[in-house]
PDB file of C-alpha atoms in Angstrom:
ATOM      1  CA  UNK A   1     -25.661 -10.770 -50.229  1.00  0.00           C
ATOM      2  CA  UNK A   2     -25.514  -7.042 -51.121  1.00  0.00           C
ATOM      3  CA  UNK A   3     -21.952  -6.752 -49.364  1.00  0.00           C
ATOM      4  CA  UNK A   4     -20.899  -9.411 -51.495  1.00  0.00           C
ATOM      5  CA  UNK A   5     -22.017  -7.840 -54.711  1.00  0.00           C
ATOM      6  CA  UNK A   6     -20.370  -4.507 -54.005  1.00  0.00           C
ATOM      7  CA  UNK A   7     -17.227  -6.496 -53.285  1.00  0.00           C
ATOM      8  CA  UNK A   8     -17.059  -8.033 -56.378  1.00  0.00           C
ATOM      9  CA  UNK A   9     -18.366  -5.063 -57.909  1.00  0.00           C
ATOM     10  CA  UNK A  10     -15.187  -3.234 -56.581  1.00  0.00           C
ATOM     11  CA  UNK A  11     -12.488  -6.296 -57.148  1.00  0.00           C
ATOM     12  CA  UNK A  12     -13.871  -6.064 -60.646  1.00  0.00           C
ATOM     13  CA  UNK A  13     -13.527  -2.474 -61.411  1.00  0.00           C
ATOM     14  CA  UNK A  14      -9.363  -2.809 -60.395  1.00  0.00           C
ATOM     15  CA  UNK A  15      -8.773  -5.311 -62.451  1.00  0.00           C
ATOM     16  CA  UNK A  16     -10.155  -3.539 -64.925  1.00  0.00           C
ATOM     17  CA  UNK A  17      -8.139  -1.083 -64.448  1.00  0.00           C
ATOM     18  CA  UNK A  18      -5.167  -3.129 -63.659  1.00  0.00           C
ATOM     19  CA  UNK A  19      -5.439  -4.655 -67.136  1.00  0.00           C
ATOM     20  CA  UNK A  20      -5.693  -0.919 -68.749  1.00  0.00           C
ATOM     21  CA  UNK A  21      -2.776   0.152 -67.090  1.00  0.00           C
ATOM     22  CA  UNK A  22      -1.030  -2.871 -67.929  1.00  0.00           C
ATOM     23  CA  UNK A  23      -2.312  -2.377 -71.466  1.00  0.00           C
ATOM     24  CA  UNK A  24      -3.473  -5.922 -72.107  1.00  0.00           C
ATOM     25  CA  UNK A  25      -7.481  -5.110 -72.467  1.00  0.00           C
ATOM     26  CA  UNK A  26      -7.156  -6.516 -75.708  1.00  0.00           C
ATOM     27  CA  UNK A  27      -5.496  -9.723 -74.545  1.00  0.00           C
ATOM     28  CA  UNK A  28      -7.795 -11.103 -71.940  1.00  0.00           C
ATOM     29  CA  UNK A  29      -9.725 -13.250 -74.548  1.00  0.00           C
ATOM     30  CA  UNK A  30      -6.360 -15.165 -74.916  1.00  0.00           C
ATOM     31  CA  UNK A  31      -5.183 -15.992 -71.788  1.00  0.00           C
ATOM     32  CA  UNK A  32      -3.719 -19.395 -72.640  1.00  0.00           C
ATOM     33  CA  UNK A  33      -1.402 -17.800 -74.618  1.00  0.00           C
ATOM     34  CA  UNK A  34       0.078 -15.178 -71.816  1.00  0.00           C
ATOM     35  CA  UNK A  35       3.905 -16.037 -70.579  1.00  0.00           C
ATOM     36  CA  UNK A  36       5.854 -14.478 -67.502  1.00  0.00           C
ATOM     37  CA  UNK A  37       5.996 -11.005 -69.130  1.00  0.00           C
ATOM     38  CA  UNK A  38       1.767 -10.355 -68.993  1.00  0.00           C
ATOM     39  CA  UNK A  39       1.732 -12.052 -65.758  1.00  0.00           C
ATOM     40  CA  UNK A  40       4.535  -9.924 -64.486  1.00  0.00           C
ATOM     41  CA  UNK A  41       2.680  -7.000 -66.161  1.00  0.00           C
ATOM     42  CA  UNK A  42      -0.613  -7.561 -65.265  1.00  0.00           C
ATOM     43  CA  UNK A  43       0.609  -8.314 -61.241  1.00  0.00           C
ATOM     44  CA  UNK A  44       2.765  -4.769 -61.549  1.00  0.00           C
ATOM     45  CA  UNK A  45      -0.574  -2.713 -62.936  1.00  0.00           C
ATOM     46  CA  UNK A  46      -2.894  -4.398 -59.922  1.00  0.00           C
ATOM     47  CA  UNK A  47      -0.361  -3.395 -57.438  1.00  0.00           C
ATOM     48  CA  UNK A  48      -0.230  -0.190 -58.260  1.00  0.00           C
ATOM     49  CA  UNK A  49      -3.917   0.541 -58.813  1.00  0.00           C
ATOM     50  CA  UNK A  50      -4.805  -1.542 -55.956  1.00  0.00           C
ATOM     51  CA  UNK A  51      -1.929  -0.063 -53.749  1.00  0.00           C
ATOM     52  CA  UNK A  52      -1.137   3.075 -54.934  1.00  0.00           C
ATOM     53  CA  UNK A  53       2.362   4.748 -54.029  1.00  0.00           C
ATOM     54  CA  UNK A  54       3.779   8.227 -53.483  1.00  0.00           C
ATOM     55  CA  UNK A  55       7.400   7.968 -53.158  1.00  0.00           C
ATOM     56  CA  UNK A  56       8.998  10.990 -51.348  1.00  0.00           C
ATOM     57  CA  UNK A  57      12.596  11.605 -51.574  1.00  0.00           C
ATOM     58  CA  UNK A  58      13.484  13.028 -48.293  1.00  0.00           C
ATOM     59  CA  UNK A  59      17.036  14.734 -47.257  1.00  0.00           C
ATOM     60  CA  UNK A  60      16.437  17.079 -49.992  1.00  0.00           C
ATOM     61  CA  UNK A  61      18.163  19.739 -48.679  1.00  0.00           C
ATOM     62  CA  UNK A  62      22.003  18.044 -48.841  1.00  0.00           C
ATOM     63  CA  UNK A  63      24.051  19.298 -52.353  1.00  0.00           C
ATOM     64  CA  UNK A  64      23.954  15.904 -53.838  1.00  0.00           C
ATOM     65  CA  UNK A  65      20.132  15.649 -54.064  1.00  0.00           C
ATOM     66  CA  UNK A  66      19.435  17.195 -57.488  1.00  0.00           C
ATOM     67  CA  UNK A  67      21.110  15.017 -59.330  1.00  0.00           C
ATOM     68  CA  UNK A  68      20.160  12.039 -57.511  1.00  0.00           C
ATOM     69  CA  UNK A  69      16.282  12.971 -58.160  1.00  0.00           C
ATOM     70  CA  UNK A  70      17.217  13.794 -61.538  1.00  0.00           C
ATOM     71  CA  UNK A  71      18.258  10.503 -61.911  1.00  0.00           C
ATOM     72  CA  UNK A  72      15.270   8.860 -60.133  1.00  0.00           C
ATOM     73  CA  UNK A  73      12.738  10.625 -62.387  1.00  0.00           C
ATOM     74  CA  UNK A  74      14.583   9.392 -65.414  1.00  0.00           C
ATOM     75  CA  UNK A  75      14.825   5.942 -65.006  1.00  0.00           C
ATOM     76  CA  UNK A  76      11.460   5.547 -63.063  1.00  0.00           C
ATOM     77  CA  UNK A  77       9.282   7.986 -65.371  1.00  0.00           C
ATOM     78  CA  UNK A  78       6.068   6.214 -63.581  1.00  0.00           C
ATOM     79  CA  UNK A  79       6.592   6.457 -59.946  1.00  0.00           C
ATOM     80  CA  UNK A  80       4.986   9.782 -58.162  1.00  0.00           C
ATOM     81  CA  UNK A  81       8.266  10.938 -56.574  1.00  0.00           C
ATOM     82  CA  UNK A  82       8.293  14.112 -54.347  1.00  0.00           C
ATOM     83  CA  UNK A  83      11.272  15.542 -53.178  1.00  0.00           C
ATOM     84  CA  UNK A  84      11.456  16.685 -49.763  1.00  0.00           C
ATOM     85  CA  UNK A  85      13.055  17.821 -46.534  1.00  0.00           C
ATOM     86  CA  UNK A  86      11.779  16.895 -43.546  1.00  0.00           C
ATOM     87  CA  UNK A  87      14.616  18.785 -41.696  1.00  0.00           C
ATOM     88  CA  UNK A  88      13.810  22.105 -43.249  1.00  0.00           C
ATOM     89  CA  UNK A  89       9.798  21.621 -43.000  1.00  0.00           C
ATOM     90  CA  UNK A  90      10.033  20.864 -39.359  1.00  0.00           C
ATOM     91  CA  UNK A  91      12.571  24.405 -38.860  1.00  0.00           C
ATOM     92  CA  UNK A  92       9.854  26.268 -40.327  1.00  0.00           C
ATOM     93  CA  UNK A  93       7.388  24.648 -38.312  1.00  0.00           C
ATOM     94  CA  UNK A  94       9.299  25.076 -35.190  1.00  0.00           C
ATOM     95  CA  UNK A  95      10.054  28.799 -35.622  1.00  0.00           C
ATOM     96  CA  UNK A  96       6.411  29.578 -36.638  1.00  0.00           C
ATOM     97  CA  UNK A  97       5.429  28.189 -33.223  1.00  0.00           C
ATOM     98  CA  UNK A  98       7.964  30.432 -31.571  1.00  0.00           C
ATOM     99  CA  UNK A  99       6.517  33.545 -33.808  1.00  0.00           C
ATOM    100  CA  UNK A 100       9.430  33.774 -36.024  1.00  0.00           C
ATOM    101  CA  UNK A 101       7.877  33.518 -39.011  1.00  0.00           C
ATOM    102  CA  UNK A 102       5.101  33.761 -40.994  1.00  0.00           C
ATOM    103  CA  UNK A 103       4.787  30.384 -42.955  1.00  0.00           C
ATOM    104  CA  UNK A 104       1.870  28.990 -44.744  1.00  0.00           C
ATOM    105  CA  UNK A 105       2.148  25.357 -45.120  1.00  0.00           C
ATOM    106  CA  UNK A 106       3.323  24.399 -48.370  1.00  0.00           C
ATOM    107  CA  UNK A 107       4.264  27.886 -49.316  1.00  0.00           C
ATOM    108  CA  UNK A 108       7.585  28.838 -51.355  1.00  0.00           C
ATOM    109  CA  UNK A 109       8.606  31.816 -48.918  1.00  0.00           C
ATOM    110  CA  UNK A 110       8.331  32.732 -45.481  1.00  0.00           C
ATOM    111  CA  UNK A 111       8.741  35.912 -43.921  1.00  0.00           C
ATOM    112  CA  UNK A 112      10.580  36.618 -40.986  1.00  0.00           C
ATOM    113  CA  UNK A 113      14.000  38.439 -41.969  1.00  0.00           C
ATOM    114  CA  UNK A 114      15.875  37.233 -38.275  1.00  0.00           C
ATOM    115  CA  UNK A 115      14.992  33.781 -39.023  1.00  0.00           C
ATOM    116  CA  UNK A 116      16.167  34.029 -42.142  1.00  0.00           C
ATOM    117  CA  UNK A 117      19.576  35.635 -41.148  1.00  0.00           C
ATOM    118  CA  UNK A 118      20.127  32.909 -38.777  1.00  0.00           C
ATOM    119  CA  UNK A 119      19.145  29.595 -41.527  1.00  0.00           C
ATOM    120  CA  UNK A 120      19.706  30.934 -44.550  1.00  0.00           C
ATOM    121  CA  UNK A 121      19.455  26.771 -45.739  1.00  0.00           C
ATOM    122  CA  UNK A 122      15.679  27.396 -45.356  1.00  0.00           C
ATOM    123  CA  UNK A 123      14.977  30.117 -47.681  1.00  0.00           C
ATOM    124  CA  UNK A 124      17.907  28.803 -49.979  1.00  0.00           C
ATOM    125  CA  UNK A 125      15.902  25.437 -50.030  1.00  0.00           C
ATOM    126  CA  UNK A 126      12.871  26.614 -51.000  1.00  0.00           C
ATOM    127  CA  UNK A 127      14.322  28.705 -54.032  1.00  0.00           C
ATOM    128  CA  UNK A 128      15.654  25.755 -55.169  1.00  0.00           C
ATOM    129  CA  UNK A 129      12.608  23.402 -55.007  1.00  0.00           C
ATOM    130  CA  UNK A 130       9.802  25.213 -54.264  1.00  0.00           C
ATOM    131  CA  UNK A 131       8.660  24.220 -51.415  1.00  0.00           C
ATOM    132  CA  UNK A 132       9.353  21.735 -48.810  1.00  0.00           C
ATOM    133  CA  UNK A 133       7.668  18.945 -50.351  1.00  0.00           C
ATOM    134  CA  UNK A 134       5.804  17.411 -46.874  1.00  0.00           C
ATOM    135  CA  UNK A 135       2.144  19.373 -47.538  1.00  0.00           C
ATOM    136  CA  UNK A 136       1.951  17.697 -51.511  1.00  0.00           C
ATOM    137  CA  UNK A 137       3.678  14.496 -50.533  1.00  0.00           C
ATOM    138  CA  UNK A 138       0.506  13.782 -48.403  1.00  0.00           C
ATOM    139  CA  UNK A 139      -1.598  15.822 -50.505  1.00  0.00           C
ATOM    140  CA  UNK A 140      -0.866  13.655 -53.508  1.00  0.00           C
ATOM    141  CA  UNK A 141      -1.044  10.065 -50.531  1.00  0.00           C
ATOM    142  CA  UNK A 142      -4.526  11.160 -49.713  1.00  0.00           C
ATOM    143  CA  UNK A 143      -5.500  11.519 -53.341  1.00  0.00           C
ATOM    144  CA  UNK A 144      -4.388   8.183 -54.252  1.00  0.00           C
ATOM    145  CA  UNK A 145      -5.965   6.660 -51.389  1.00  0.00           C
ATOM    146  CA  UNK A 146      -9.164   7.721 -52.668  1.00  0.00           C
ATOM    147  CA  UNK A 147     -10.763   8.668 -49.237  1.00  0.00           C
ATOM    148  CA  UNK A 148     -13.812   9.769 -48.585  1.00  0.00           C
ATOM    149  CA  UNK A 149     -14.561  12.742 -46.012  1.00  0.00           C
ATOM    150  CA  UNK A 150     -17.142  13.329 -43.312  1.00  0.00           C
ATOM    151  CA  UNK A 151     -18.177  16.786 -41.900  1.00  0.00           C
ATOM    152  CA  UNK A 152     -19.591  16.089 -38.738  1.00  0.00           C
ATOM    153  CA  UNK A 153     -21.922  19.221 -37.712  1.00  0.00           C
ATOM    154  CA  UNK A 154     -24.072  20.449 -34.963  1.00  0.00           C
ATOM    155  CA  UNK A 155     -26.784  21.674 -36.889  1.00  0.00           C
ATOM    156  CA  UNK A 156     -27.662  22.098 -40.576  1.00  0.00           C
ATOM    157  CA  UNK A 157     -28.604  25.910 -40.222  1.00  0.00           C
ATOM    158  CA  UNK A 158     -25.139  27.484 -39.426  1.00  0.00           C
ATOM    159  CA  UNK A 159     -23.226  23.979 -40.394  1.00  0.00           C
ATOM    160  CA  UNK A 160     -21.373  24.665 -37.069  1.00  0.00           C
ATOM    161  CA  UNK A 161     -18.502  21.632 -36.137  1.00  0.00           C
ATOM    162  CA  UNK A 162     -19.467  19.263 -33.885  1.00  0.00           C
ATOM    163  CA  UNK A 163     -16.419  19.804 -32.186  1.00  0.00           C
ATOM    164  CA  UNK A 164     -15.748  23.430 -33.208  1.00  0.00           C
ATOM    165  CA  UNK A 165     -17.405  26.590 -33.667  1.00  0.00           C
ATOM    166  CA  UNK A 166     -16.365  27.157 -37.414  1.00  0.00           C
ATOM    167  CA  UNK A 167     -18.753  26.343 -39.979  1.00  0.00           C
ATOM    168  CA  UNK A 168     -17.399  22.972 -42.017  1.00  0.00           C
ATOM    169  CA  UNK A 169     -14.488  23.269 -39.268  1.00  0.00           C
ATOM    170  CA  UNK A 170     -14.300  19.156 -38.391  1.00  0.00           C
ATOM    171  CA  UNK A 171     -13.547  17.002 -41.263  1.00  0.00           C
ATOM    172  CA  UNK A 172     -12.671  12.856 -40.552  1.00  0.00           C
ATOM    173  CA  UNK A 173     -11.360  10.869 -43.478  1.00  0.00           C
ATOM    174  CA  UNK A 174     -12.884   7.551 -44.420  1.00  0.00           C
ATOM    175  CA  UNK A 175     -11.440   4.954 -46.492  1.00  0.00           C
ATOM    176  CA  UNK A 176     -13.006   4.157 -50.138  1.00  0.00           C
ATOM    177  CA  UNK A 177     -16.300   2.722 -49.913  1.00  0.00           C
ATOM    178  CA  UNK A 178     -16.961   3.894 -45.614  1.00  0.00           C
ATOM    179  CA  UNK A 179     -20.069   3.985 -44.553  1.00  0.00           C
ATOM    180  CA  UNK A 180     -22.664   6.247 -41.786  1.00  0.00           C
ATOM    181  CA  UNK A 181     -21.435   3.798 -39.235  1.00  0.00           C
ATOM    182  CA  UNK A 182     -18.036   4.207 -40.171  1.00  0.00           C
ATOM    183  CA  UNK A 183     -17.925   7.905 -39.806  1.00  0.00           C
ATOM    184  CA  UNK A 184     -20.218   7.801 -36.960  1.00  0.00           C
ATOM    185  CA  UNK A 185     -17.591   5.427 -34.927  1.00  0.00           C
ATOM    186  CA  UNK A 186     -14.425   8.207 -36.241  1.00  0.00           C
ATOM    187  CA  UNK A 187     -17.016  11.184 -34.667  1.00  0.00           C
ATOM    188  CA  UNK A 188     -17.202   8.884 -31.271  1.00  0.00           C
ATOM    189  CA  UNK A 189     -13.758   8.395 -31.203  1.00  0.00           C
ATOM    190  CA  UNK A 190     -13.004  12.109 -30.973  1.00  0.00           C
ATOM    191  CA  UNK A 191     -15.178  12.641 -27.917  1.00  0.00           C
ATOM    192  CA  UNK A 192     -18.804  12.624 -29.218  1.00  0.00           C
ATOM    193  CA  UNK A 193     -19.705   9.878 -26.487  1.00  0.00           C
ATOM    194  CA  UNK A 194     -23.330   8.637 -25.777  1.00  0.00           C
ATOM    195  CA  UNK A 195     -24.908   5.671 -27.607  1.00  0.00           C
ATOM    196  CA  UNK A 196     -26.027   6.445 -31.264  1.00  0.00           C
ATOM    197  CA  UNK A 197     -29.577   7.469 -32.080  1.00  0.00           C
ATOM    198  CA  UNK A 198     -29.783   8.651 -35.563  1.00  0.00           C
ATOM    199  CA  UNK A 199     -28.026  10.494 -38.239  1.00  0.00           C
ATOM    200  CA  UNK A 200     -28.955  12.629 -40.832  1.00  0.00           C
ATOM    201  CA  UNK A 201     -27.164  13.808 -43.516  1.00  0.00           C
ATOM    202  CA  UNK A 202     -27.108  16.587 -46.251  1.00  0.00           C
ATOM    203  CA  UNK A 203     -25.369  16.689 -49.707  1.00  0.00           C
ATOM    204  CA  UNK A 204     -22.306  18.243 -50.561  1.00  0.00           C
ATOM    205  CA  UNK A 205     -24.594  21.046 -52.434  1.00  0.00           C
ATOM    206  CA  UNK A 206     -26.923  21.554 -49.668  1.00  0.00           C
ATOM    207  CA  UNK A 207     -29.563  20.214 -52.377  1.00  0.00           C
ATOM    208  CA  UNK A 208     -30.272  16.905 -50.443  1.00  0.00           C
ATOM    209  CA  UNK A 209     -31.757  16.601 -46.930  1.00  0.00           C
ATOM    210  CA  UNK A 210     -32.234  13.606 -45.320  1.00  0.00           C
ATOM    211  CA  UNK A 211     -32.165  10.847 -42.370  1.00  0.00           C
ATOM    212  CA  UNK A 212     -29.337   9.041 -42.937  1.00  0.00           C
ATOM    213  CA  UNK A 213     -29.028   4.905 -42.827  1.00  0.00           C
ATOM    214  CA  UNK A 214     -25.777   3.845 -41.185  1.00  0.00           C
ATOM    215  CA  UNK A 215     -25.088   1.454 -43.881  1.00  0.00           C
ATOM    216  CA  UNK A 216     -25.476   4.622 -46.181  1.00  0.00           C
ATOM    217  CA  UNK A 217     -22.195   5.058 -48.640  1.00  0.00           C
ATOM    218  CA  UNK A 218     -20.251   8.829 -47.258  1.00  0.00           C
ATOM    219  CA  UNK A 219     -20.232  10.474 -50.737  1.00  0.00           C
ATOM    220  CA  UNK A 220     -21.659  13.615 -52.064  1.00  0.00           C
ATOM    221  CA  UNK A 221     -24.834  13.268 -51.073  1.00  0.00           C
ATOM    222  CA  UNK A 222     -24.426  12.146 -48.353  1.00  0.00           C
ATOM    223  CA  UNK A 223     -21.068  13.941 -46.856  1.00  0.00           C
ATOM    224  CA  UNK A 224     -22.401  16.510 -43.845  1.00  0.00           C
ATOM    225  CA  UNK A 225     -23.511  14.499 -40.695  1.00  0.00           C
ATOM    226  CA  UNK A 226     -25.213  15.657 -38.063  1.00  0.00           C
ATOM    227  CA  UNK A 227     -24.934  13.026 -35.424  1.00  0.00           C
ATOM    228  CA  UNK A 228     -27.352  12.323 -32.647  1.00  0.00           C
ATOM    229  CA  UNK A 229     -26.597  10.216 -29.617  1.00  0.00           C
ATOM    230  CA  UNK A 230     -27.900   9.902 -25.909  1.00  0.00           C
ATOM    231  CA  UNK A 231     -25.087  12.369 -24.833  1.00  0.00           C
ATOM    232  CA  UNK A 232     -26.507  14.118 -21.543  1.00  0.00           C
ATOM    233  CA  UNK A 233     -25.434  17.948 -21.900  1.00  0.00           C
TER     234      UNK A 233
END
């Protein structure tokens, strides 16, 4: 029964916002009155609260781009579009693998003044746009998706990873609304095996201590796991 509740708590609450974004709040009292342009309206808004969309305008790099994502942006002012290049993301990638260069993801430079000689498109690129687009076209995906993210840890002392030595250093993202369970299946997946035996969590703050239930909601006070199973060492 609870489930159900939260369900229809949740459908609720979008089209709520649907109709905001739509901008017919003041028009639900006269429904019988609505024609094929608040339907059409109201359908676009849920869509895109219910889906939301990052458009990324890849190829980037080729002369013509500009204007076409000049155009783009003014004759769809309310998509998220991110322009991109995939091609020059994955040559900076590449040569920072081979120790070419020094490149922070998502940076606007690069060091490495051989690699540079030898593709001058990449450092032309990114004086153009900025950056490479791939880090905040996900970035801004993630966002929208609203999820929710677990830090799995082997104690609550030194917040060591479960899986690594760093303190906070394993992260799995949940969708909207995930549960214990949920991130305790994403842990399992990754190689904590055993059968489960408890959980407890702590908050975001480190305020809030406390066994956790696994149909507990993954949200700030509840966000660092440590996970117990039957795992022989």
């Amino acid at each position: 029964a609870s489930s159900h509740r939260e369900a229809d708590a949740g459908t609720n609450a979008t089209t709520r916002r649907a109709l905001a974004v739509a901008g017919l709040e003041q028009e639900v009292a006269n429904l019988g009155a609505w024609g094929k342009d608040e339907l059409h309206r109201l359908v676009a808004a849920f869509l895109e609260v219910r889906f939301p969309t990052v458009v990324v305008l890849n190829k980037c790099d080729r002369p013509s781009a500009r204007a076409h994502v000049d155009r783009l942006k003014a004759a769809r002012p309310g998509l998220d579009l991110v322009p991109c290049s995939a091609r020059i993301e994955a040559s900076l990638v590449a040569a920072r693998a081979r120790g070419e260069v020094t490149y922070v993801d998502g940076a606007a430079d690069f060091e490495g003044a051989s690699f540079k000689a030898a593709d001058a498109a990449a450092a032309a690129y990114l004086g153009a746009w900025g950056a490479t687009g791939t880090l905040e076209a996900i970035s801004r995906a993630v966002a929208k998706a609203g999820a929710r993210f677990a830090y799995p840890v082997a104690d609550f002392e030194s917040l060591r990873g479960a899986f690594s030595e760093a303190a906070l250093g394993d992260c799995v993202a949940l969708r909207p609304g995930a549960t214990v369970e949920d991130a305790v299946l994403a842990v399992a997946k990754r190689g904590h095996g055993g059968d489960f035996v408890r959980a407890d969590c702590l908050s975001a703050d480190g305020s809030k201590r406390r066994q956790a239930k696994l149909r507990d909601v993954v949200d700030a006070d509840c966000a660092i796991l440590k996970i117990a199973t039957n795992r022989k060492a």
